[in-house]
Coordinates of C-alpha atoms in Angstrom, one line a residue:
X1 CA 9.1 9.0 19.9
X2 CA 6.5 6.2 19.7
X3 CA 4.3 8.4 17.5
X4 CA 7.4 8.6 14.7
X5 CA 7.4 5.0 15.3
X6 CA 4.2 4.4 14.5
X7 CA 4.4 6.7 11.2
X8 CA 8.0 4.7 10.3
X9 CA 5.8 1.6 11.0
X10 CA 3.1 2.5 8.3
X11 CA 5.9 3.2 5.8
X12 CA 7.5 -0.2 6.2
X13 CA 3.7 -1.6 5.6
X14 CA 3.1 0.1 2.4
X15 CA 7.2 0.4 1.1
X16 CA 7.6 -3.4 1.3
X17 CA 4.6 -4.5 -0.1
X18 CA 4.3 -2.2 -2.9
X19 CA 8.3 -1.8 -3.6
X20 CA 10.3 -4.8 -2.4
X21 CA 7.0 -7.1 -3.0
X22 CA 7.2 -8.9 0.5
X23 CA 4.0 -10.5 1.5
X24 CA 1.7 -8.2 2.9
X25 CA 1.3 -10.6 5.7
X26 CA 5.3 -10.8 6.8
X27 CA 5.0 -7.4 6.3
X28 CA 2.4 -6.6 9.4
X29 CA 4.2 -9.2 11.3
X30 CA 6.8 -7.7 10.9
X31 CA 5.7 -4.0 11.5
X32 CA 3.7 -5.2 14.9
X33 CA 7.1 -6.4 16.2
X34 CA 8.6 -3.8 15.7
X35 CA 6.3 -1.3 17.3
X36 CA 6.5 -3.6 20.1
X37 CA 10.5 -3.3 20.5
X38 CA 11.0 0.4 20.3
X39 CA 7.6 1.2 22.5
X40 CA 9.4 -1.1 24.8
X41 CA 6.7 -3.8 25.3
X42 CA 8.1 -6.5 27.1
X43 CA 9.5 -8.9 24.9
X44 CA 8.2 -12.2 26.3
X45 CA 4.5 -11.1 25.9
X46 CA 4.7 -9.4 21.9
X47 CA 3.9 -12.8 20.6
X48 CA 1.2 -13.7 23.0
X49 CA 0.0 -10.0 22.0
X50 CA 0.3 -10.7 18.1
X51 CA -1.8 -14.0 18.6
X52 CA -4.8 -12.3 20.3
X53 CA -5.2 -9.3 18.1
X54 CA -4.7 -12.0 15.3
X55 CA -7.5 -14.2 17.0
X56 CA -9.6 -11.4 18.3
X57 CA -10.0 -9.9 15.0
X58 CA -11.0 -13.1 13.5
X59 CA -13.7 -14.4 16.3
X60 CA -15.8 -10.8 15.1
X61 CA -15.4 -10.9 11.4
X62 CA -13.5 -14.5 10.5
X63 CA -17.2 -16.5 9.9
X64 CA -18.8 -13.2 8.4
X65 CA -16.2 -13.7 5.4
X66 CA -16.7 -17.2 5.1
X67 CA -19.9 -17.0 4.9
X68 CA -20.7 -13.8 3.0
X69 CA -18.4 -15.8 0.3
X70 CA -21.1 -18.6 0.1
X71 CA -23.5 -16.2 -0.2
X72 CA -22.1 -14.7 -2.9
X73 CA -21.6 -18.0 -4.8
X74 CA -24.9 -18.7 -4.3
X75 CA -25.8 -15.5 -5.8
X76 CA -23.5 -16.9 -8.7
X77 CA -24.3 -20.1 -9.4
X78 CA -28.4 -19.3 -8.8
X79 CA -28.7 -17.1 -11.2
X80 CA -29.7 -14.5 -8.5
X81 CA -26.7 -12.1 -8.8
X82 CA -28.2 -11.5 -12.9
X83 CA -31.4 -11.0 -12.0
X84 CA -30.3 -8.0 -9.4
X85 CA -28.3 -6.1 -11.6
X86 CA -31.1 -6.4 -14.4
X87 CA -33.5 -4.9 -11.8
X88 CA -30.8 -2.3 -10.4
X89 CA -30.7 -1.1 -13.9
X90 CA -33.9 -1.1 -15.0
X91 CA -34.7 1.2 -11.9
X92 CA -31.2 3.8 -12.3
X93 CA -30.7 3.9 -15.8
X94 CA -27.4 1.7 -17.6
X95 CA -26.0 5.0 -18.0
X96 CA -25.6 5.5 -14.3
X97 CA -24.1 2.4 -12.8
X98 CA -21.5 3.3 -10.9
X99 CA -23.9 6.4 -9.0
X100 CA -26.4 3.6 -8.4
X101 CA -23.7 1.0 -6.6
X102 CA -22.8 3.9 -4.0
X103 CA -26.0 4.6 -3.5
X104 CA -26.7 0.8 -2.8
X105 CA -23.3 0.5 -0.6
X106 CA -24.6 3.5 1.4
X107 CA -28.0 1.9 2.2
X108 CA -26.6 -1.5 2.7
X109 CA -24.1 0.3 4.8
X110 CA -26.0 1.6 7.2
X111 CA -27.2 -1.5 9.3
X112 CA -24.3 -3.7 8.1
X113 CA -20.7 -3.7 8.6
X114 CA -19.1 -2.3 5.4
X115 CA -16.9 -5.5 5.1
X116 CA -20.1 -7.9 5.4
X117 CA -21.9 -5.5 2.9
X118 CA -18.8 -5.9 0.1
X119 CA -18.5 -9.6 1.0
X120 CA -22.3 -9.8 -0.3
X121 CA -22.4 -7.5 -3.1
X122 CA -18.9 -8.4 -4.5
X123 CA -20.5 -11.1 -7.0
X124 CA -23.1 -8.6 -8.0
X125 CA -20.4 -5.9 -8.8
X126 CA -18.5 -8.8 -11.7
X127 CA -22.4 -9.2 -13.0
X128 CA -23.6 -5.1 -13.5
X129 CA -19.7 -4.0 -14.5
X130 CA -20.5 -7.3 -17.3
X131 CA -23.7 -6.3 -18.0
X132 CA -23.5 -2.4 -18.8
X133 CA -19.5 -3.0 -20.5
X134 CA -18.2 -1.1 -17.8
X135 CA -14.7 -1.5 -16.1
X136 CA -15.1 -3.7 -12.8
X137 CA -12.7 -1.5 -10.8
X138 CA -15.1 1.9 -11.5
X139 CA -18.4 -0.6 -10.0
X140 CA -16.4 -1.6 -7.0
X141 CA -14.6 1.1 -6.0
X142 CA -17.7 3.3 -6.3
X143 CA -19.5 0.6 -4.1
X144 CA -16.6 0.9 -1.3
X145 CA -17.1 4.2 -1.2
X146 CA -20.5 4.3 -1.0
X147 CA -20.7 1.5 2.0
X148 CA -17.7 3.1 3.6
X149 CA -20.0 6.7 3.9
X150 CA -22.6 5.9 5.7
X151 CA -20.9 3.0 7.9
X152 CA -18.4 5.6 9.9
X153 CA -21.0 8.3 9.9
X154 CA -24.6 6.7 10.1
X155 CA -25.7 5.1 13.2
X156 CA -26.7 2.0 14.2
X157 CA -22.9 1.1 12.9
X158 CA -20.7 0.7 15.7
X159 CA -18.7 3.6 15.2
X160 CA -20.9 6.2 15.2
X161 CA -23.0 4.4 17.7
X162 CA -20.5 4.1 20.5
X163 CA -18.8 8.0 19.5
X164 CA -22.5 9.2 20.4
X165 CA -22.4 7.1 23.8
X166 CA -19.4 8.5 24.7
X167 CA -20.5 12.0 24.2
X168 CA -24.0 11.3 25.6
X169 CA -26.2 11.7 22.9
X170 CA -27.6 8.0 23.5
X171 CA -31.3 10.5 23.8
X172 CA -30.0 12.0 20.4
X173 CA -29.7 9.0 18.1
X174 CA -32.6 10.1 15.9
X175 CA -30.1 13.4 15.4
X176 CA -27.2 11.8 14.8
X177 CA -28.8 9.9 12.0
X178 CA -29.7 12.4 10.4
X179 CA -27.0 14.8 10.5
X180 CA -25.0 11.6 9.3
X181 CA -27.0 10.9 6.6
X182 CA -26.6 14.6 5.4
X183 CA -22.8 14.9 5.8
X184 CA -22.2 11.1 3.7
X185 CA -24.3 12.6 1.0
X186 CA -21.8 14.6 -0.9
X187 CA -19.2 11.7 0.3
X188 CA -21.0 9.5 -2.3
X189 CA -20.9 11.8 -5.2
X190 CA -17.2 12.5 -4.1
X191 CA -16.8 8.5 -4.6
X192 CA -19.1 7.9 -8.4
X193 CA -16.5 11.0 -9.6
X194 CA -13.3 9.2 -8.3
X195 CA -14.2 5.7 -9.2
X196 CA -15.2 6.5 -12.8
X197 CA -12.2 9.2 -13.1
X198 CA -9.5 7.1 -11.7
X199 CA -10.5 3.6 -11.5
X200 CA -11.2 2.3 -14.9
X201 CA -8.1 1.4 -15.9
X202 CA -6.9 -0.8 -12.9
X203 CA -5.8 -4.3 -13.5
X204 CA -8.2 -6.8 -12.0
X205 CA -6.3 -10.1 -11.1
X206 CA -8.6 -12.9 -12.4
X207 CA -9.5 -15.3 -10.4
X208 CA -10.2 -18.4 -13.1
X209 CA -12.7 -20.3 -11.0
X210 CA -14.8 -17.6 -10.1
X211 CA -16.2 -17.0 -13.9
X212 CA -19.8 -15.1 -14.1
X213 CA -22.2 -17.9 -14.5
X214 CA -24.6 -17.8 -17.0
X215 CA -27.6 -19.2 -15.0
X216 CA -31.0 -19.1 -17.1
X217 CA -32.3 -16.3 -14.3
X218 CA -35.6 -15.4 -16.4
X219 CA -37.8 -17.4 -14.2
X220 CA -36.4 -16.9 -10.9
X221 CA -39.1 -14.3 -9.0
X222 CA -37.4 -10.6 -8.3
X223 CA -38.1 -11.0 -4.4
X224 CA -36.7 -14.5 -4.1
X225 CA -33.3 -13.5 -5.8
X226 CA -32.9 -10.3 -3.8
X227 CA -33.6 -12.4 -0.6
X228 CA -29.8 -13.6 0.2
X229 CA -28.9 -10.1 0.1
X230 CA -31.9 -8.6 2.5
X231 CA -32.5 -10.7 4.5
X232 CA -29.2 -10.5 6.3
X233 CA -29.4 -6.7 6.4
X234 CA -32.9 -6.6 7.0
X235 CA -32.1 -8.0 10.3
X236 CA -29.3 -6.5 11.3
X237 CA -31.0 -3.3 10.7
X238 CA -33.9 -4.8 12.6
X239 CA -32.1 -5.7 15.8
X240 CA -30.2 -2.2 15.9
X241 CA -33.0 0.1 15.8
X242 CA -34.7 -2.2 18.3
X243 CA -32.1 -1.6 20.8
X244 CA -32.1 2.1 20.2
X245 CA -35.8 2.7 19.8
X246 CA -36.6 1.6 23.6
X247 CA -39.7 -0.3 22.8
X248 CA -39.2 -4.3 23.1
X249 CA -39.0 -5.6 26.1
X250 CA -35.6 -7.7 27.2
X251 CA -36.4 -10.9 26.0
X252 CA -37.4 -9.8 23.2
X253 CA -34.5 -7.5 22.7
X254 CA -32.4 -11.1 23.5
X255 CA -34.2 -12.9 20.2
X256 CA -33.5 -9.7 18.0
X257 CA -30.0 -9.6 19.0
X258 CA -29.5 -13.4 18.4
X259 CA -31.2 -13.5 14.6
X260 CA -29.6 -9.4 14.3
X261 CA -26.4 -10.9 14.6
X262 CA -24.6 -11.7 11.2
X263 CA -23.4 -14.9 11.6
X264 CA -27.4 -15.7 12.3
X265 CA -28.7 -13.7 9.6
X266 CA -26.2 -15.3 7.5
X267 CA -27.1 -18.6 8.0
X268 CA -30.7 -17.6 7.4
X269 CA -30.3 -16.4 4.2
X270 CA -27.9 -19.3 2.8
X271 CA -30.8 -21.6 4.3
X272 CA -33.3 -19.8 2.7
X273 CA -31.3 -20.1 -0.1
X274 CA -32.2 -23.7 -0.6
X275 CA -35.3 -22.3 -2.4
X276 CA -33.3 -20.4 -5.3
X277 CA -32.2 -23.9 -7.1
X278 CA -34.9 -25.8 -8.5
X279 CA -33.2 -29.1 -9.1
X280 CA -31.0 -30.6 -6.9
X281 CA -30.8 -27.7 -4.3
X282 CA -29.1 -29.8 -1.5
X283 CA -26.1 -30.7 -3.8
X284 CA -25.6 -27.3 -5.8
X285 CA -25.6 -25.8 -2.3
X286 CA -23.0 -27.9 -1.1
X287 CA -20.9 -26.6 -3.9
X288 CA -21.7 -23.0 -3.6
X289 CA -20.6 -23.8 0.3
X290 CA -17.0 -25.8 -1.3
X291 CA -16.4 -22.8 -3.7
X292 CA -17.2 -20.1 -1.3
X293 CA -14.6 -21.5 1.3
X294 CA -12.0 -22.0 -1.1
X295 CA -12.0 -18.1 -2.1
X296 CA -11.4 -16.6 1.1
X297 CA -8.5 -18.0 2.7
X298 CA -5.9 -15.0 1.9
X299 CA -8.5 -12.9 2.5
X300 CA -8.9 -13.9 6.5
X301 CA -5.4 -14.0 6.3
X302 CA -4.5 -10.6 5.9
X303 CA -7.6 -9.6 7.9
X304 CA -6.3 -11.4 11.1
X305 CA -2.7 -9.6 9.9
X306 CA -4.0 -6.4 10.3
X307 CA -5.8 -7.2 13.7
X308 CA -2.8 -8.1 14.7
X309 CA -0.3 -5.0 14.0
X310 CA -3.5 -3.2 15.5
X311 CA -2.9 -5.2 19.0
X312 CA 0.3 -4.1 19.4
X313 CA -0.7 -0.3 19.3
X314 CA -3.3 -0.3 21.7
X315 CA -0.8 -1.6 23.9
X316 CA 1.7 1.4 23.8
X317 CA 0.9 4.7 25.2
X318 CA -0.2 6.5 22.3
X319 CA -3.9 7.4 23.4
X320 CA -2.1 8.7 27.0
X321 CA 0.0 11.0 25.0
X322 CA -2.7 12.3 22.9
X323 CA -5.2 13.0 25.8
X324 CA -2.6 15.1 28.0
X325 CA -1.6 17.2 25.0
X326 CA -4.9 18.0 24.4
X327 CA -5.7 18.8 27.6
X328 CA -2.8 21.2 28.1
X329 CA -3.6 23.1 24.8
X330 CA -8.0 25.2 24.6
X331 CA -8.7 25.7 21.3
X332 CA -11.4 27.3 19.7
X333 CA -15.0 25.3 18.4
X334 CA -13.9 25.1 14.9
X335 CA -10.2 23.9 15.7
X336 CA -11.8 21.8 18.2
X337 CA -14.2 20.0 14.7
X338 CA -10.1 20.0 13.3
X339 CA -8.4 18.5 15.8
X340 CA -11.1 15.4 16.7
X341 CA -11.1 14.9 12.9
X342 CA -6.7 14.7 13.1
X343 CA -6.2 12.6 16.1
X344 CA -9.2 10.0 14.7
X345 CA -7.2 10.1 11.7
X346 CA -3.9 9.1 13.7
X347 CA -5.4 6.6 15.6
X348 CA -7.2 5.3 12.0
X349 CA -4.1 5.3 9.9
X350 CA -2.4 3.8 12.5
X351 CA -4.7 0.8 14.2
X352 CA -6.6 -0.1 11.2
X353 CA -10.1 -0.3 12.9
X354 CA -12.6 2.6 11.6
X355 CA -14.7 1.6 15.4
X356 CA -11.6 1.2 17.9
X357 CA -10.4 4.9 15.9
X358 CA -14.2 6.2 16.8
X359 CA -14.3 4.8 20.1
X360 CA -10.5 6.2 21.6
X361 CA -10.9 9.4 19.9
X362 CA -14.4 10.1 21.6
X363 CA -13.2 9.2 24.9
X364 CA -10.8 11.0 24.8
X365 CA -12.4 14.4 23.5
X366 CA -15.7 13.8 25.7
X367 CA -14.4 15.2 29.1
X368 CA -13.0 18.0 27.0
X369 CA -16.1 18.9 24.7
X370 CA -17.8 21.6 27.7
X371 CA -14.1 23.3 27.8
X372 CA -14.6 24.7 24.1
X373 CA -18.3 25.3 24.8
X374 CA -19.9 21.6 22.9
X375 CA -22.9 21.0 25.2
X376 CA -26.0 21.3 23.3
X377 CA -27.2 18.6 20.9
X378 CA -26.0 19.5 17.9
X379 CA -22.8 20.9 19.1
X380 CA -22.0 17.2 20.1
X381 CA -23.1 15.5 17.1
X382 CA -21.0 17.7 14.7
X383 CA -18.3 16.7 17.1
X384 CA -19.2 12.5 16.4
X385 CA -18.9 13.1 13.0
X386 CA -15.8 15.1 12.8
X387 CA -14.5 11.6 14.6
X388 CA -16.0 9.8 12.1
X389 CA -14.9 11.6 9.3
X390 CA -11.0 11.4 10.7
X391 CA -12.0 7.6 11.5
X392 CA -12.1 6.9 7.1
X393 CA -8.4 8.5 6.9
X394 CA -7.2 6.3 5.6
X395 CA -7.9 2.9 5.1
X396 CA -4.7 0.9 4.3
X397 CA -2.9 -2.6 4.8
X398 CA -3.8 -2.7 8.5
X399 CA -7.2 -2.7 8.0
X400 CA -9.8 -5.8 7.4
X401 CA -11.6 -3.0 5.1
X402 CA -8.3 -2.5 2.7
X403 CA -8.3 -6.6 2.0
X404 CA -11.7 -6.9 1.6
X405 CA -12.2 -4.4 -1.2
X406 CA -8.9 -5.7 -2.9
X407 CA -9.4 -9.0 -2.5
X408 CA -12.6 -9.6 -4.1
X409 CA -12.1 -7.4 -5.9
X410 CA -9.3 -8.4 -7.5
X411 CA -6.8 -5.6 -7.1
X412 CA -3.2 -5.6 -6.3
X413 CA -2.0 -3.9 -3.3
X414 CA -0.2 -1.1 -5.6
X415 CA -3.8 -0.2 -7.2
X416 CA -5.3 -0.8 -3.9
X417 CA -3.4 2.0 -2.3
X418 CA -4.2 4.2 -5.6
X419 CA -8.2 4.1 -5.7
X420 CA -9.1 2.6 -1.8
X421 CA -6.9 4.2 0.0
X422 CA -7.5 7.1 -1.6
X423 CA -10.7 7.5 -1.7
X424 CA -10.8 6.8 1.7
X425 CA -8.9 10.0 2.3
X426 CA -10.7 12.0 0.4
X427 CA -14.1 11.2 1.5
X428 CA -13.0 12.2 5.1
X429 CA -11.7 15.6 4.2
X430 CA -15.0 16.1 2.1
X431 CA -16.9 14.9 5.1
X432 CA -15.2 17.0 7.5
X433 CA -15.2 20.1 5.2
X434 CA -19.4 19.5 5.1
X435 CA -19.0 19.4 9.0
X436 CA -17.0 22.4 9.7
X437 CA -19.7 24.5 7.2
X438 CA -22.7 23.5 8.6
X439 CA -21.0 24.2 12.6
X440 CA -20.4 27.9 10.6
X441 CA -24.3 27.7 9.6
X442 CA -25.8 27.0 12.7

């Protein structure tokens, strides 16, 4: 029963958004309640419940928002963002923009939360899609997709991280990496053909305040105005593989972990930033700072929404339900890759969260895994990204990831659920296809 809730749920999400053009916000509200009524939560606690997944949600990625959008109107109003794209497509060619933005979202997305990467790169999308005359939906949807990749399969994300814990690979990282990087490979071919097939004719909602400057940029060193944008990720990066590599000691691990963090590394770049603005750098970064805040308030909105709607699920039995039924029904190593990809889906599609989908799904299949002969290395790590590629199906109006893309990017929820969503399908059943052939292989 709760399960055809939860689908009826997901239907009333998209239905009234798209259809009878209710906010998307009373929308989730509404949605979370209700899945709290009929799973028979008790009623005197649903609103307390709302309020925490709202407020949870917003305490890991409410600040990353805010300030990834002063970053990217520093970007802006530096000139920093033009001299990027002239150096992205010096190096991949004009004629291959949208190949080269999902190869850069895979990169950046490997250290750094997909949403923090987009947040940063969305100014830079408006400036290469101006630059080469191409349509800004094709840049950015090819940049979701190529962040998205390598986020839910590539450790030291979350996801994939915590997926490998639970199976014990935590001695196989190094593995997992790279059997990740190989399955998000044709994931970010899959996402250049879909963004320049069906994205090009999208309707981008302008936002009149946030014009492309036209910064002189001609002077401005290459390494200084891709600063902002590394230094952040530079040190996330650093601070994950430091914690998985074994070799610093504690406190130095502690430091790491503190400037690894992004609201640290955040904060670092924006105060290196000082240095991009010749003249009058404390007062043109107070208004980078006004402009950035004013942009992201629906934005942090619907992200605390979705957090929200997600609350309410992990409160009902579902992952109870889903764990016995597995256990009652041995399938074979191929159906096994089938079924972790399926119930990751579920719990995706249904929560919102790409990690919380990772992390359930894993937990539950790990003390199931030996039953269908996955003990060896490789066996496991197949078995992570199965989990990861059901954890990108499907990215919709529950999850921070859905508003981030269409928010900055300009999209209306209609065209978000067209290109985003998905894409986000698709690259999972490409992923998981790539998967289940190499489990054949070897």
């Amino acid at each position: 029963m709760i399960i055809l809730v939860v689908f009826l749920a997901i239907a009333f999400i998209v239905i009234s958004s798209t259809w009878f053009k209710l906010h998307p916000l009373a929308g989730l509200l509404l949605a979370a309640i209700g899945v709290g009524i009929f799973a028979g939560l008790p009623i005197d606690k649903l609103a307390e419940t709302i309020g925490k997944g709202f407020g949870e949600l917003m305490s890991k990625i409410g600040l990353m928002v805010i300030l990834g959008c002063v970053i990217g109107s520093i970007l802006d109003k530096s000139g920093a963002a033009i001299k990027v794209a002239d150096i992205i497509l010096k190096l991949f060619g004009e004629k291959y923009p949208a190949f080269a933005m999902s190869v850069i979202g895979a990169i950046v997305g490997i250290p750094v939360f997909c949403d923090s990467g987009f947040i940063i790169l969305s100014k830079l999308n408006k400036i290469v899609a101006k630059k080469v005359n191409r349509p800004l939906g094709t840049i950015a949807i090819a940049l979701s997709g190529g962040l998205f990749a390598t986020h839910t399969l590539v450790p030291p994300t979350p996801g994939p991280l915590s997926a490998a814990g639970n199976l014990n690979l935590t001695d196989s990282v190094g593995l997992v990496i790279l059997v990740g990087l190989v399955v998000s490979i044709p994931s970010l071919f899959v996402s250049t053909w879909f963004a320049q097939k069906f994205a090009s004719n999208l309707e981008i909602i302008e936002d009149k305040e946030v014009e492309i400057s036209e910064v002189e940029s001609s002077n401005l060193q290459a390494w200084k105005a891709f600063m902002p944008i590394l230094l952040p990720i530079f040190l996330i990066a650093f601070a994950s593989f430091a914690k998985i590599s074994h070799v610093f000691s504690q406190d130095v691990l502690h430091w790491l972990s503190f400037l690894g963090s992004p609201l640290v590394s955040f904060l670092l770049a924006i105060g290196f930033s000082y240095t991009l603005f010749p003249e009058k750098p404390a007062e043109k970064l107070l208004a980078c700072f006004k402009s950035g805040i004013e942009h992201c308030g629906t934005t942090l909105v619907l992200v605390g929404a979705g957090g929200a709607f997600g609350a309410i699920l992990k409160e009902t039995a579902l992952k109870d339900m889903i764990s016995n039924w597995l256990l009652v029904n041995q399938t074979s190593g191929l159906m096994f890759l089938v079924i972790a990809f399926l119930v990751a889906a579920f719990f995706k599609t249904a929560q919102g969260s790409t990690t919380t989908s990772m992390v359930l799904t894993s937990g539950i299949l790990a003390p199931l895994a030996s039953t269908v002969g996955f003990s060896e290395p490789l066996d496991l790590t197949l078995l992570v990204m199965a989990v990861g590629s059901g954890a990108m199906t499907v990215s919709h109006a529950n999850d921070a990831w859905f508003w981030v893309v269409s928010q900055f990017t300009g999209l209306n929820q209609r065209d978000a659920y067209r290109t985003h969503t998905l894409l986000s399908g698709l690259q999972g059943i490409i992923s998981l296809i790539v998967v289940c052939l190499i489990y054949l292989i070897c």
